[in-house]
CSV table of C-alpha atoms in Angstrom, one decimal:
chain,number,residue,atom,x,y,z
A,1,SER,CA,77.2,16.0,-144.1
A,2,ALA,CA,74.0,18.8,-143.8
A,3,GLY,CA,73.4,20.6,-146.7
A,4,ARG,CA,75.4,18.6,-149.0
A,5,GLY,CA,72.8,16.2,-150.5
A,6,LYS,CA,71.8,15.7,-153.8
A,7,LEU,CA,68.3,14.9,-155.4
A,8,PHE,CA,67.9,12.3,-157.9
A,9,CYS,CA,64.9,11.8,-159.6
A,10,ILE,CA,63.1,9.0,-161.6
A,11,ASP,CA,60.4,9.6,-164.1
A,12,PRO,CA,59.9,8.5,-167.9
A,13,LYS,CA,58.0,11.6,-168.6
A,14,PRO,CA,58.5,14.2,-166.2
A,15,GLN,CA,55.9,16.9,-166.9
A,16,LEU,CA,57.5,19.5,-164.6
A,17,ARG,CA,58.5,22.4,-166.4
A,18,ILE,CA,62.1,23.2,-164.7
A,19,ASP,CA,65.1,23.5,-166.5
A,20,TRP,CA,67.1,20.7,-165.1
A,21,ASN,CA,70.8,22.0,-166.2
A,22,LYS,CA,70.4,25.1,-164.1
A,23,LEU,CA,69.8,22.6,-161.5
A,24,SER,CA,72.0,20.2,-162.1
A,25,ASN,CA,74.5,20.8,-159.3
A,26,ARG,CA,71.7,19.9,-156.7
A,27,SER,CA,69.8,17.2,-159.1
A,28,THR,CA,69.6,15.1,-161.8
A,29,MET,CA,66.5,13.7,-163.8
A,30,ILE,CA,66.6,9.9,-164.7
A,31,GLU,CA,64.0,9.8,-167.6
A,32,GLU,CA,63.6,5.9,-167.6
A,33,PRO,CA,60.6,3.7,-166.1
A,34,SER,CA,61.8,2.5,-163.1
A,35,PRO,CA,62.8,0.0,-161.9
A,36,GLN,CA,64.9,-0.4,-164.6
A,37,ALA,CA,66.2,3.1,-163.7
A,38,TYR,CA,68.0,1.9,-160.8
A,39,GLU,CA,71.2,1.0,-162.8
A,40,THR,CA,71.4,4.2,-164.4
A,41,LEU,CA,71.1,5.3,-160.7
A,42,ALA,CA,73.5,3.4,-159.2
A,43,LYS,CA,76.0,4.9,-161.6
A,44,LEU,CA,75.6,8.2,-160.6
A,45,ILE,CA,75.2,8.0,-157.1
A,46,PRO,CA,78.5,8.7,-154.8
A,47,GLY,CA,76.9,6.7,-152.2
A,48,PRO,CA,74.2,5.1,-150.3
A,49,VAL,CA,70.9,6.7,-150.4
A,50,GLU,CA,69.9,8.0,-147.0
A,51,PHE,CA,66.1,9.2,-148.1
A,52,ALA,CA,64.0,7.9,-150.7
A,53,PHE,CA,60.5,9.0,-151.8
A,54,ILE,CA,58.5,6.8,-153.8
A,55,ASP,CA,55.8,8.1,-155.6
A,56,GLY,CA,55.1,5.6,-158.2
A,57,VAL,CA,52.0,3.6,-160.0
A,58,HIS,CA,49.9,3.2,-157.0
A,59,ARG,CA,49.7,-0.7,-157.5
A,60,TYR,CA,51.1,-3.3,-155.5
A,61,GLU,CA,53.1,-4.8,-158.1
A,62,ASN,CA,54.8,-1.6,-159.2
A,63,VAL,CA,55.0,-0.5,-155.2
A,64,ILE,CA,57.1,-3.9,-154.5
A,65,ALA,CA,59.0,-3.4,-158.0
A,66,ASP,CA,60.2,0.1,-156.5
A,67,THR,CA,60.9,-0.9,-153.1
A,68,MET,CA,63.3,-4.2,-154.1
A,69,GLY,CA,64.8,-1.7,-157.0
A,70,ILE,CA,66.2,0.9,-154.4
A,71,LEU,CA,67.0,-1.5,-151.3
A,72,PRO,CA,69.9,-2.6,-152.5
A,73,TYR,CA,71.5,1.4,-152.8
A,74,LEU,CA,70.1,2.2,-149.3
A,75,ALA,CA,72.0,3.5,-146.5
A,76,GLY,CA,71.6,1.1,-143.3
A,77,SER,CA,69.7,4.2,-141.5
A,78,ALA,CA,67.5,5.4,-144.8
A,79,TRP,CA,64.1,6.7,-144.7
A,80,LEU,CA,61.7,5.2,-147.3
A,81,LEU,CA,58.7,7.8,-147.9
A,82,TYR,CA,55.9,6.5,-149.7
A,83,HIS,CA,53.0,8.5,-151.4
């Protein structure tokens, strides 16, 4: 339901200066490269992903790998946003 979502971030080397422990009730940082990190994501998510923002390496093969990695976990009405 609205307002109860959780943010899962995948970044092998996050450069954000955020104390993720302070945000752990609403977000989780997975410090692994994608698409391998999707195995970890699968263990953490409570259900289908409704929104995915993909901002990875801007090469065709990487975009395809990230897309294929998240597809099995998407809800039928999920939104994908790419940068």
